[in-house]
Amino acid sequence: MSYPYANGVVKALEPRLLDRSKTAKLARADKGAFLKALSEVGYGRIVPGDTIESAIARELREYHALLDGISPDRNATDLFFLAEDAMNLKLLLKRRLFKAPAFADADADGAMAFPGLEKAILEDDFEALSPAASAFLRGVVESV
């Protein structure tokens, strides 16, 4: 994809961003009505049976897929997901080192898809990862 195309897609999404008035409306919503308030401010798709966590996780997955589809330089846009990778890595290392229980919904995809990262950290299976990620994670696992 090209930068002008990607810029146009992002510009078209700007009205859906949470602004001050939308955030104020969400702040006034009680917990039981929060999903309805999210839907009313135009945040993603809310489907029956959703929890706040599942709705946000789905929106993040769709956002990631959108960026992957329009990005002229995927390595650059993957930088947006470093925080998720760091959190996933931290959770998985705690599970490995301290036999900590798994957290429900701890599968937000960063630049490294969670299932591949999970297999690498917990099972020493690095097949699903890129060579660079595999080399980095092998060093992390060996150092703990």
mmCIF file with all atom_site columns, N, CA and C in Angstrom, residues 36-108:
data_model
loop_
_atom_site.group_PDB
_atom_site.id
_atom_site.type_symbol
_atom_site.label_atom_id
_atom_site.label_alt_id
_atom_site.label_comp_id
_atom_site.label_asym_id
_atom_site.label_entity_id
_atom_site.label_seq_id
_atom_site.pdbx_PDB_ins_code
_atom_site.Cartn_x
_atom_site.Cartn_y
_atom_site.Cartn_z
_atom_site.occupancy
_atom_site.B_iso_or_equiv
_atom_site.pdbx_formal_charge
_atom_site.auth_seq_id
_atom_site.auth_comp_id
_atom_site.auth_asym_id
_atom_site.auth_atom_id
_atom_site.pdbx_PDB_model_num
ATOM 1   N N  . LYS A 1 36  ? -23.307 -0.252  26.262 1.00 0.00 ? 36  LYS A N  1
ATOM 2   C CA . LYS A 1 36  ? -24.274 0.514   25.469 1.00 0.00 ? 36  LYS A CA 1
ATOM 3   C C  . LYS A 1 36  ? -23.712 1.897   25.162 1.00 0.00 ? 36  LYS A C  1
ATOM 4   N N  . ALA A 1 37  ? -23.077 2.526   26.151 1.00 0.00 ? 37  ALA A N  1
ATOM 5   C CA . ALA A 1 37  ? -22.473 3.842   25.944 1.00 0.00 ? 37  ALA A CA 1
ATOM 6   C C  . ALA A 1 37  ? -21.335 3.762   24.922 1.00 0.00 ? 37  ALA A C  1
ATOM 7   N N  . LEU A 1 38  ? -20.551 2.688   24.978 1.00 0.00 ? 38  LEU A N  1
ATOM 8   C CA . LEU A 1 38  ? -19.483 2.504   23.977 1.00 0.00 ? 38  LEU A CA 1
ATOM 9   C C  . LEU A 1 38  ? -20.073 2.444   22.576 1.00 0.00 ? 38  LEU A C  1
ATOM 10  N N  . SER A 1 39  ? -21.144 1.706   22.443 1.00 0.00 ? 39  SER A N  1
ATOM 11  C CA . SER A 1 39  ? -21.802 1.582   21.146 1.00 0.00 ? 39  SER A CA 1
ATOM 12  C C  . SER A 1 39  ? -22.345 2.931   20.678 1.00 0.00 ? 39  SER A C  1
ATOM 13  N N  . GLU A 1 40  ? -22.930 3.693   21.597 1.00 0.00 ? 40  GLU A N  1
ATOM 14  C CA . GLU A 1 40  ? -23.516 4.981   21.245 1.00 0.00 ? 40  GLU A CA 1
ATOM 15  C C  . GLU A 1 40  ? -22.478 6.014   20.803 1.00 0.00 ? 40  GLU A C  1
ATOM 16  N N  . VAL A 1 41  ? -21.252 5.905   21.318 1.00 0.00 ? 41  VAL A N  1
ATOM 17  C CA . VAL A 1 41  ? -20.212 6.852   20.892 1.00 0.00 ? 41  VAL A CA 1
ATOM 18  C C  . VAL A 1 41  ? -19.475 6.356   19.653 1.00 0.00 ? 41  VAL A C  1
ATOM 19  N N  . GLY A 1 42  ? -19.902 5.203   19.123 1.00 0.00 ? 42  GLY A N  1
ATOM 20  C CA . GLY A 1 42  ? -19.326 4.707   17.871 1.00 0.00 ? 42  GLY A CA 1
ATOM 21  C C  . GLY A 1 42  ? -18.077 3.877   18.026 1.00 0.00 ? 42  GLY A C  1
ATOM 22  N N  . TYR A 1 43  ? -17.851 3.327   19.205 1.00 0.00 ? 43  TYR A N  1
ATOM 23  C CA . TYR A 1 43  ? -16.654 2.518   19.430 1.00 0.00 ? 43  TYR A CA 1
ATOM 24  C C  . TYR A 1 43  ? -16.912 1.086   19.013 1.00 0.00 ? 43  TYR A C  1
ATOM 25  N N  . GLY A 1 44  ? -16.384 0.695   17.898 1.00 0.00 ? 44  GLY A N  1
ATOM 26  C CA . GLY A 1 44  ? -16.424 -0.693  17.463 1.00 0.00 ? 44  GLY A CA 1
ATOM 27  C C  . GLY A 1 44  ? -17.804 -1.305  17.339 1.00 0.00 ? 44  GLY A C  1
ATOM 28  N N  . ARG A 1 45  ? -17.815 -2.623  17.279 1.00 0.00 ? 45  ARG A N  1
ATOM 29  C CA . ARG A 1 45  ? -19.057 -3.389  17.195 1.00 0.00 ? 45  ARG A CA 1
ATOM 30  C C  . ARG A 1 45  ? -19.297 -4.039  18.545 1.00 0.00 ? 45  ARG A C  1
ATOM 31  N N  . ILE A 1 46  ? -20.438 -3.800  19.098 1.00 0.00 ? 46  ILE A N  1
ATOM 32  C CA . ILE A 1 46  ? -20.819 -4.459  20.347 1.00 0.00 ? 46  ILE A CA 1
ATOM 33  C C  . ILE A 1 46  ? -21.858 -5.512  19.987 1.00 0.00 ? 46  ILE A C  1
ATOM 34  N N  . VAL A 1 47  ? -21.587 -6.755  20.368 1.00 0.00 ? 47  VAL A N  1
ATOM 35  C CA . VAL A 1 47  ? -22.498 -7.849  20.045 1.00 0.00 ? 47  VAL A CA 1
ATOM 36  C C  . VAL A 1 47  ? -23.052 -8.443  21.339 1.00 0.00 ? 47  VAL A C  1
ATOM 37  N N  . PRO A 1 48  ? -24.226 -9.070  21.263 1.00 0.00 ? 48  PRO A N  1
ATOM 38  C CA . PRO A 1 48  ? -24.799 -9.680  22.470 1.00 0.00 ? 48  PRO A CA 1
ATOM 39  C C  . PRO A 1 48  ? -23.812 -10.659 23.108 1.00 0.00 ? 48  PRO A C  1
ATOM 40  N N  . GLY A 1 49  ? -23.736 -10.597 24.413 1.00 0.00 ? 49  GLY A N  1
ATOM 41  C CA . GLY A 1 49  ? -22.825 -11.475 25.153 1.00 0.00 ? 49  GLY A CA 1
ATOM 42  C C  . GLY A 1 49  ? -21.439 -10.887 25.362 1.00 0.00 ? 49  GLY A C  1
ATOM 43  N N  . ASP A 1 50  ? -21.176 -9.723  24.779 1.00 0.00 ? 50  ASP A N  1
ATOM 44  C CA . ASP A 1 50  ? -19.874 -9.081  24.951 1.00 0.00 ? 50  ASP A CA 1
ATOM 45  C C  . ASP A 1 50  ? -19.660 -8.651  26.395 1.00 0.00 ? 50  ASP A C  1
ATOM 46  N N  . THR A 1 51  ? -18.404 -8.711  26.795 1.00 0.00 ? 51  THR A N  1
ATOM 47  C CA . THR A 1 51  ? -17.960 -8.040  28.008 1.00 0.00 ? 51  THR A CA 1
ATOM 48  C C  . THR A 1 51  ? -17.150 -6.840  27.547 1.00 0.00 ? 51  THR A C  1
ATOM 49  N N  . ILE A 1 52  ? -16.843 -5.962  28.456 1.00 0.00 ? 52  ILE A N  1
ATOM 50  C CA . ILE A 1 52  ? -16.010 -4.812  28.097 1.00 0.00 ? 52  ILE A CA 1
ATOM 51  C C  . ILE A 1 52  ? -14.681 -5.303  27.536 1.00 0.00 ? 52  ILE A C  1
ATOM 52  N N  . GLU A 1 53  ? -14.113 -6.295  28.187 1.00 0.00 ? 53  GLU A N  1
ATOM 53  C CA . GLU A 1 53  ? -12.807 -6.807  27.761 1.00 0.00 ? 53  GLU A CA 1
ATOM 54  C C  . GLU A 1 53  ? -12.870 -7.438  26.378 1.00 0.00 ? 53  GLU A C  1
ATOM 55  N N  . SER A 1 54  ? -13.921 -8.232  26.111 1.00 0.00 ? 54  SER A N  1
ATOM 56  C CA . SER A 1 54  ? -14.010 -8.896  24.806 1.00 0.00 ? 54  SER A CA 1
ATOM 57  C C  . SER A 1 54  ? -14.251 -7.884  23.691 1.00 0.00 ? 54  SER A C  1
ATOM 58  N N  . ALA A 1 55  ? -15.053 -6.847  23.965 1.00 0.00 ? 55  ALA A N  1
ATOM 59  C CA . ALA A 1 55  ? -15.308 -5.818  22.946 1.00 0.00 ? 55  ALA A CA 1
ATOM 60  C C  . ALA A 1 55  ? -14.033 -5.058  22.620 1.00 0.00 ? 55  ALA A C  1
ATOM 61  N N  . ILE A 1 56  ? -13.271 -4.698  23.638 1.00 0.00 ? 56  ILE A N  1
ATOM 62  C CA . ILE A 1 56  ? -12.022 -3.958  23.412 1.00 0.00 ? 56  ILE A CA 1
ATOM 63  C C  . ILE A 1 56  ? -10.996 -4.852  22.737 1.00 0.00 ? 56  ILE A C  1
ATOM 64  N N  . ALA A 1 57  ? -10.906 -6.122  23.150 1.00 0.00 ? 57  ALA A N  1
ATOM 65  C CA . ALA A 1 57  ? -9.957  -7.044  22.523 1.00 0.00 ? 57  ALA A CA 1
ATOM 66  C C  . ALA A 1 57  ? -10.271 -7.231  21.041 1.00 0.00 ? 57  ALA A C  1
ATOM 67  N N  . ARG A 1 58  ? -11.558 -7.357  20.709 1.00 0.00 ? 58  ARG A N  1
ATOM 68  C CA . ARG A 1 58  ? -11.944 -7.506  19.302 1.00 0.00 ? 58  ARG A CA 1
ATOM 69  C C  . ARG A 1 58  ? -11.575 -6.238  18.523 1.00 0.00 ? 58  ARG A C  1
ATOM 70  N N  . GLU A 1 59  ? -11.837 -5.080  19.102 1.00 0.00 ? 59  GLU A N  1
ATOM 71  C CA . GLU A 1 59  ? -11.511 -3.830  18.431 1.00 0.00 ? 59  GLU A CA 1
ATOM 72  C C  . GLU A 1 59  ? -10.006 -3.708  18.198 1.00 0.00 ? 59  GLU A C  1
ATOM 73  N N  . LEU A 1 60  ? -9.210  -4.128  19.168 1.00 0.00 ? 60  LEU A N  1
ATOM 74  C CA . LEU A 1 60  ? -7.754  -4.087  18.994 1.00 0.00 ? 60  LEU A CA 1
ATOM 75  C C  . LEU A 1 60  ? -7.295  -5.043  17.890 1.00 0.00 ? 60  LEU A C  1
ATOM 76  N N  . ARG A 1 61  ? -7.893  -6.244  17.843 1.00 0.00 ? 61  ARG A N  1
ATOM 77  C CA . ARG A 1 61  ? -7.537  -7.195  16.773 1.00 0.00 ? 61  ARG A CA 1
ATOM 78  C C  . ARG A 1 61  ? -7.890  -6.616  15.407 1.00 0.00 ? 61  ARG A C  1
ATOM 79  N N  . GLU A 1 62  ? -9.068  -6.005  15.304 1.00 0.00 ? 62  GLU A N  1
ATOM 80  C CA . GLU A 1 62  ? -9.487  -5.422  14.024 1.00 0.00 ? 62  GLU A CA 1
ATOM 81  C C  . GLU A 1 62  ? -8.610  -4.231  13.643 1.00 0.00 ? 62  GLU A C  1
ATOM 82  N N  . TYR A 1 63  ? -8.222  -3.449  14.631 1.00 0.00 ? 63  TYR A N  1
ATOM 83  C CA . TYR A 1 63  ? -7.321  -2.313  14.404 1.00 0.00 ? 63  TYR A CA 1
ATOM 84  C C  . TYR A 1 63  ? -5.965  -2.812  13.896 1.00 0.00 ? 63  TYR A C  1
ATOM 85  N N  . HIS A 1 64  ? -5.457  -3.862  14.526 1.00 0.00 ? 64  HIS A N  1
ATOM 86  C CA . HIS A 1 64  ? -4.183  -4.444  14.104 1.00 0.00 ? 64  HIS A CA 1
ATOM 87  C C  . HIS A 1 64  ? -4.276  -4.964  12.669 1.00 0.00 ? 64  HIS A C  1
ATOM 88  N N  . ALA A 1 65  ? -5.351  -5.666  12.358 1.00 0.00 ? 65  ALA A N  1
ATOM 89  C CA . ALA A 1 65  ? -5.543  -6.190  10.997 1.00 0.00 ? 65  ALA A CA 1
ATOM 90  C C  . ALA A 1 65  ? -5.647  -5.049  9.985  1.00 0.00 ? 65  ALA A C  1
ATOM 91  N N  . LEU A 1 66  ? -6.350  -3.985  10.348 1.00 0.00 ? 66  LEU A N  1
ATOM 92  C CA . LEU A 1 66  ? -6.453  -2.832  9.460  1.00 0.00 ? 66  LEU A CA 1
ATOM 93  C C  . LEU A 1 66  ? -5.077  -2.230  9.187  1.00 0.00 ? 66  LEU A C  1
ATOM 94  N N  . LEU A 1 67  ? -4.293  -2.025  10.244 1.00 0.00 ? 67  LEU A N  1
ATOM 95  C CA . LEU A 1 67  ? -2.955  -1.462  10.049 1.00 0.00 ? 67  LEU A CA 1
ATOM 96  C C  . LEU A 1 67  ? -2.090  -2.378  9.193  1.00 0.00 ? 67  LEU A C  1
ATOM 97  N N  . ASP A 1 68  ? -2.184  -3.683  9.435  1.00 0.00 ? 68  ASP A N  1
ATOM 98  C CA . ASP A 1 68  ? -1.418  -4.624  8.611  1.00 0.00 ? 68  ASP A CA 1
ATOM 99  C C  . ASP A 1 68  ? -1.819  -4.517  7.146  1.00 0.00 ? 68  ASP A C  1
ATOM 100 N N  . GLY A 1 69  ? -3.107  -4.288  6.890  1.00 0.00 ? 69  GLY A N  1
ATOM 101 C CA . GLY A 1 69  ? -3.602  -4.236  5.521  1.00 0.00 ? 69  GLY A CA 1
ATOM 102 C C  . GLY A 1 69  ? -3.252  -2.969  4.774  1.00 0.00 ? 69  GLY A C  1
ATOM 103 N N  . ILE A 1 70  ? -3.101  -1.848  5.479  1.00 0.00 ? 70  ILE A N  1
ATOM 104 C CA . ILE A 1 70  ? -2.847  -0.579  4.781  1.00 0.00 ? 70  ILE A CA 1
ATOM 105 C C  . ILE A 1 70  ? -1.422  -0.077  4.920  1.00 0.00 ? 70  ILE A C  1
ATOM 106 N N  . SER A 1 71  ? -0.639  -0.716  5.763  1.00 0.00 ? 71  SER A N  1
ATOM 107 C CA . SER A 1 71  ? 0.688   -0.199  6.069  1.00 0.00 ? 71  SER A CA 1
ATOM 108 C C  . SER A 1 71  ? 1.672   -0.369  4.914  1.00 0.00 ? 71  SER A C  1
ATOM 109 N N  . PRO A 1 72  ? 2.321   0.718   4.508  1.00 0.00 ? 72  PRO A N  1
ATOM 110 C CA . PRO A 1 72  ? 3.384   0.595   3.509  1.00 0.00 ? 72  PRO A CA 1
ATOM 111 C C  . PRO A 1 72  ? 4.654   -0.007  4.122  1.00 0.00 ? 72  PRO A C  1
ATOM 112 N N  . ASP A 1 73  ? 4.811   0.090   5.440  1.00 0.00 ? 73  ASP A N  1
ATOM 113 C CA . ASP A 1 73  ? 5.997   -0.423  6.128  1.00 0.00 ? 73  ASP A CA 1
ATOM 114 C C  . ASP A 1 73  ? 5.547   -1.091  7.423  1.00 0.00 ? 73  ASP A C  1
ATOM 115 N N  . ARG A 1 74  ? 5.308   -2.378  7.349  1.00 0.00 ? 74  ARG A N  1
ATOM 116 C CA . ARG A 1 74  ? 4.757   -3.099  8.507  1.00 0.00 ? 74  ARG A CA 1
ATOM 117 C C  . ARG A 1 74  ? 5.696   -3.059  9.704  1.00 0.00 ? 74  ARG A C  1
ATOM 118 N N  . ASN A 1 75  ? 7.008   -3.030  9.466  1.00 0.00 ? 75  ASN A N  1
ATOM 119 C CA . ASN A 1 75  ? 7.941   -2.942  10.593 1.00 0.00 ? 75  ASN A CA 1
ATOM 120 C C  . ASN A 1 75  ? 7.713   -1.663  11.384 1.00 0.00 ? 75  ASN A C  1
ATOM 121 N N  . ALA A 1 76  ? 7.389   -0.582  10.698 1.00 0.00 ? 76  ALA A N  1
ATOM 122 C CA . ALA A 1 76  ? 7.137   0.687   11.384 1.00 0.00 ? 76  ALA A CA 1
ATOM 123 C C  . ALA A 1 76  ? 5.823   0.631   12.159 1.00 0.00 ? 76  ALA A C  1
ATOM 124 N N  . THR A 1 77  ? 4.776   0.090   11.574 1.00 0.00 ? 77  THR A N  1
ATOM 125 C CA . THR A 1 77  ? 3.492   0.062   12.278 1.00 0.00 ? 77  THR A CA 1
ATOM 126 C C  . THR A 1 77  ? 3.482   -0.976  13.396 1.00 0.00 ? 77  THR A C  1
ATOM 127 N N  . ASP A 1 78  ? 4.330   -1.985  13.315 1.00 0.00 ? 78  ASP A N  1
ATOM 128 C CA . ASP A 1 78  ? 4.421   -2.943  14.415 1.00 0.00 ? 78  ASP A CA 1
ATOM 129 C C  . ASP A 1 78  ? 4.908   -2.275  15.701 1.00 0.00 ? 78  ASP A C  1
ATOM 130 N N  . LEU A 1 79  ? 5.557   -1.128  15.585 1.00 0.00 ? 79  LEU A N  1
ATOM 131 C CA . LEU A 1 79  ? 6.011   -0.407  16.775 1.00 0.00 ? 79  LEU A CA 1
ATOM 132 C C  . LEU A 1 79  ? 4.845   0.022   17.655 1.00 0.00 ? 79  LEU A C  1
ATOM 133 N N  . PHE A 1 80  ? 3.651   0.199   17.066 1.00 0.00 ? 80  PHE A N  1
ATOM 134 C CA . PHE A 1 80  ? 2.478   0.559   17.847 1.00 0.00 ? 80  PHE A CA 1
ATOM 135 C C  . PHE A 1 80  ? 2.090   -0.545  18.830 1.00 0.00 ? 80  PHE A C  1
ATOM 136 N N  . PHE A 1 81  ? 2.568   -1.755  18.619 1.00 0.00 ? 81  PHE A N  1
ATOM 137 C CA . PHE A 1 81  ? 2.142   -2.901  19.413 1.00 0.00 ? 81  PHE A CA 1
ATOM 138 C C  . PHE A 1 81  ? 3.214   -3.397  20.380 1.00 0.00 ? 81  PHE A C  1
ATOM 139 N N  . LEU A 1 82  ? 4.275   -2.624  20.562 1.00 0.00 ? 82  LEU A N  1
ATOM 140 C CA . LEU A 1 82  ? 5.336   -3.049  21.476 1.00 0.00 ? 82  LEU A CA 1
ATOM 141 C C  . LEU A 1 82  ? 4.846   -3.167  22.919 1.00 0.00 ? 82  LEU A C  1
ATOM 142 N N  . ALA A 1 83  ? 3.940   -2.299  23.331 1.00 0.00 ? 83  ALA A N  1
ATOM 143 C CA . ALA A 1 83  ? 3.434   -2.381  24.708 1.00 0.00 ? 83  ALA A CA 1
ATOM 144 C C  . ALA A 1 83  ? 2.705   -3.705  24.939 1.00 0.00 ? 83  ALA A C  1
ATOM 145 N N  . GLU A 1 84  ? 1.921   -4.154  23.948 1.00 0.00 ? 84  GLU A N  1
ATOM 146 C CA . GLU A 1 84  ? 1.237   -5.445  24.083 1.00 0.00 ? 84  GLU A CA 1
ATOM 147 C C  . GLU A 1 84  ? 2.236   -6.586  24.122 1.00 0.00 ? 84  GLU A C  1
ATOM 148 N N  . ASP A 1 85  ? 3.263   -6.518  23.271 1.00 0.00 ? 85  ASP A N  1
ATOM 149 C CA . ASP A 1 85  ? 4.286   -7.563  23.285 1.00 0.00 ? 85  ASP A CA 1
ATOM 150 C C  . ASP A 1 85  ? 4.984   -7.622  24.642 1.00 0.00 ? 85  ASP A C  1
ATOM 151 N N  . ALA A 1 86  ? 5.313   -6.467  25.198 1.00 0.00 ? 86  ALA A N  1
ATOM 152 C CA . ALA A 1 86  ? 5.994   -6.427  26.494 1.00 0.00 ? 86  ALA A CA 1
ATOM 153 C C  . ALA A 1 86  ? 5.101   -7.006  27.590 1.00 0.00 ? 86  ALA A C  1
ATOM 154 N N  . MET A 1 87  ? 3.822   -6.646  27.585 1.00 0.00 ? 87  MET A N  1
ATOM 155 C CA . MET A 1 87  ? 2.898   -7.157  28.605 1.00 0.00 ? 87  MET A CA 1
ATOM 156 C C  . MET A 1 87  ? 2.712   -8.672  28.448 1.00 0.00 ? 87  MET A C  1
ATOM 157 N N  . ASN A 1 88  ? 2.529   -9.124  27.217 1.00 0.00 ? 88  ASN A N  1
ATOM 158 C CA . ASN A 1 88  ? 2.370   -10.562 26.985 1.00 0.00 ? 88  ASN A CA 1
ATOM 159 C C  . ASN A 1 88  ? 3.618   -11.317 27.418 1.00 0.00 ? 88  ASN A C  1
ATOM 160 N N  . LEU A 1 89  ? 4.790   -10.781 27.098 1.00 0.00 ? 89  LEU A N  1
ATOM 161 C CA . LEU A 1 89  ? 6.046   -11.425 27.475 1.00 0.00 ? 89  LEU A CA 1
ATOM 162 C C  . LEU A 1 89  ? 6.166   -11.489 28.997 1.00 0.00 ? 89  LEU A C  1
ATOM 163 N N  . LYS A 1 90  ? 5.830   -10.411 29.670 1.00 0.00 ? 90  LYS A N  1
ATOM 164 C CA . LYS A 1 90  ? 5.891   -10.374 31.133 1.00 0.00 ? 90  LYS A CA 1
ATOM 165 C C  . LYS A 1 90  ? 4.954   -11.423 31.747 1.00 0.00 ? 90  LYS A C  1
ATOM 166 N N  . LEU A 1 91  ? 3.713   -11.488 31.261 1.00 0.00 ? 91  LEU A N  1
ATOM 167 C CA . LEU A 1 91  ? 2.753   -12.460 31.790 1.00 0.00 ? 91  LEU A CA 1
ATOM 168 C C  . LEU A 1 91  ? 3.230   -13.894 31.572 1.00 0.00 ? 91  LEU A C  1
ATOM 169 N N  . LEU A 1 92  ? 3.767   -14.152 30.383 1.00 0.00 ? 92  LEU A N  1
ATOM 170 C CA . LEU A 1 92  ? 4.209   -15.513 30.076 1.00 0.00 ? 92  LEU A CA 1
ATOM 171 C C  . LEU A 1 92  ? 5.457   -15.901 30.860 1.00 0.00 ? 92  LEU A C  1
ATOM 172 N N  . LEU A 1 93  ? 6.362   -14.954 31.071 1.00 0.00 ? 93  LEU A N  1
ATOM 173 C CA . LEU A 1 93  ? 7.546   -15.255 31.877 1.00 0.00 ? 93  LEU A CA 1
ATOM 174 C C  . LEU A 1 93  ? 7.154   -15.542 33.327 1.00 0.00 ? 93  LEU A C  1
ATOM 175 N N  . LYS A 1 94  ? 6.167   -14.836 33.847 1.00 0.00 ? 94  LYS A N  1
ATOM 176 C CA . LYS A 1 94  ? 5.683   -15.124 35.199 1.00 0.00 ? 94  LYS A CA 1
ATOM 177 C C  . LYS A 1 94  ? 5.078   -16.517 35.258 1.00 0.00 ? 94  LYS A C  1
ATOM 178 N N  . ARG A 1 95  ? 4.329   -16.877 34.216 1.00 0.00 ? 95  ARG A N  1
ATOM 179 C CA . ARG A 1 95  ? 3.766   -18.234 34.182 1.00 0.00 ? 95  ARG A CA 1
ATOM 180 C C  . ARG A 1 95  ? 4.876   -19.267 34.153 1.00 0.00 ? 95  ARG A C  1
ATOM 181 N N  . ARG A 1 96  ? 5.908   -19.017 33.373 1.00 0.00 ? 96  ARG A N  1
ATOM 182 C CA . ARG A 1 96  ? 7.008   -19.976 33.244 1.00 0.00 ? 96  ARG A CA 1
ATOM 183 C C  . ARG A 1 96  ? 7.811   -20.086 34.543 1.00 0.00 ? 96  ARG A C  1
ATOM 184 N N  . LEU A 1 97  ? 8.166   -18.939 35.104 1.00 0.00 ? 97  LEU A N  1
ATOM 185 C CA . LEU A 1 97  ? 9.053   -18.935 36.263 1.00 0.00 ? 97  LEU A CA 1
ATOM 186 C C  . LEU A 1 97  ? 8.361   -19.295 37.571 1.00 0.00 ? 97  LEU A C  1
ATOM 187 N N  . PHE A 1 98  ? 7.155   -18.787 37.750 1.00 0.00 ? 98  PHE A N  1
ATOM 188 C CA . PHE A 1 98  ? 6.491   -18.926 39.044 1.00 0.00 ? 98  PHE A CA 1
ATOM 189 C C  . PHE A 1 98  ? 5.270   -19.824 39.004 1.00 0.00 ? 98  PHE A C  1
ATOM 190 N N  . LYS A 1 99  ? 5.065   -20.483 37.875 1.00 0.00 ? 99  LYS A N  1
ATOM 191 C CA . LYS A 1 99  ? 3.893   -21.343 37.706 1.00 0.00 ? 99  LYS A CA 1
ATOM 192 C C  . LYS A 1 99  ? 2.615   -20.560 38.000 1.00 0.00 ? 99  LYS A C  1
ATOM 193 N N  . ALA A 1 100 ? 2.616   -19.288 37.634 1.00 0.00 ? 100 ALA A N  1
ATOM 194 C CA . ALA A 1 100 ? 1.453   -18.427 37.836 1.00 0.00 ? 100 ALA A CA 1
ATOM 195 C C  . ALA A 1 100 ? 0.338   -18.885 36.916 1.00 0.00 ? 100 ALA A C  1
ATOM 196 N N  . PRO A 1 101 ? -0.899  -18.718 37.353 1.00 0.00 ? 101 PRO A N  1
ATOM 197 C CA . PRO A 1 101 ? -2.015  -19.138 36.502 1.00 0.00 ? 101 PRO A CA 1
ATOM 198 C C  . PRO A 1 101 ? -2.155  -18.238 35.281 1.00 0.00 ? 101 PRO A C  1
ATOM 199 N N  . ALA A 1 102 ? -2.748  -18.781 34.269 1.00 0.00 ? 102 ALA A N  1
ATOM 200 C CA . ALA A 1 102 ? -3.014  -18.006 33.057 1.00 0.00 ? 102 ALA A CA 1
ATOM 201 C C  . ALA A 1 102 ? -4.126  -17.016 33.338 1.00 0.00 ? 102 ALA A C  1
ATOM 202 N N  . PHE A 1 103 ? -4.046  -15.872 32.709 1.00 0.00 ? 103 PHE A N  1
ATOM 203 C CA . PHE A 1 103 ? -5.091  -14.871 32.833 1.00 0.00 ? 103 PHE A CA 1
ATOM 204 C C  . PHE A 1 103 ? -6.058  -15.038 31.680 1.00 0.00 ? 103 PHE A C  1
ATOM 205 N N  . ALA A 1 104 ? -7.347  -14.956 31.972 1.00 0.00 ? 104 ALA A N  1
ATOM 206 C CA . ALA A 1 104 ? -8.355  -14.988 30.914 1.00 0.00 ? 104 ALA A CA 1
ATOM 207 C C  . ALA A 1 104 ? -8.184  -13.740 30.063 1.00 0.00 ? 104 ALA A C  1
ATOM 208 N N  . ASP A 1 105 ? -8.375  -13.860 28.775 1.00 0.00 ? 105 ASP A N  1
ATOM 209 C CA . ASP A 1 105 ? -8.274  -12.751 27.830 1.00 0.00 ? 105 ASP A CA 1
ATOM 210 C C  . ASP A 1 105 ? -6.873  -12.162 27.737 1.00 0.00 ? 105 ASP A C  1
ATOM 211 N N  . ALA A 1 106 ? -5.847  -12.915 28.115 1.00 0.00 ? 106 ALA A N  1
ATOM 212 C CA . ALA A 1 106 ? -4.476  -12.421 27.994 1.00 0.00 ? 106 ALA A CA 1
ATOM 213 C C  . ALA A 1 106 ? -3.928  -12.814 26.630 1.00 0.00 ? 106 ALA A C  1
ATOM 214 N N  . ASP A 1 107 ? -4.647  -12.448 25.587 1.00 0.00 ? 107 ASP A N  1
ATOM 215 C CA . ASP A 1 107 ? -4.211  -12.855 24.258 1.00 0.00 ? 107 ASP A CA 1
ATOM 216 C C  . ASP A 1 107 ? -4.212  -11.700 23.265 1.00 0.00 ? 107 ASP A C  1
ATOM 217 N N  . ALA A 1 108 ? -4.085  -10.476 23.766 1.00 0.00 ? 108 ALA A N  1
ATOM 218 C CA . ALA A 1 108 ? -4.041  -9.334  22.848 1.00 0.00 ? 108 ALA A CA 1
ATOM 219 C C  . ALA A 1 108 ? -2.820  -9.477  21.955 1.00 0.00 ? 108 ALA A C  1
#
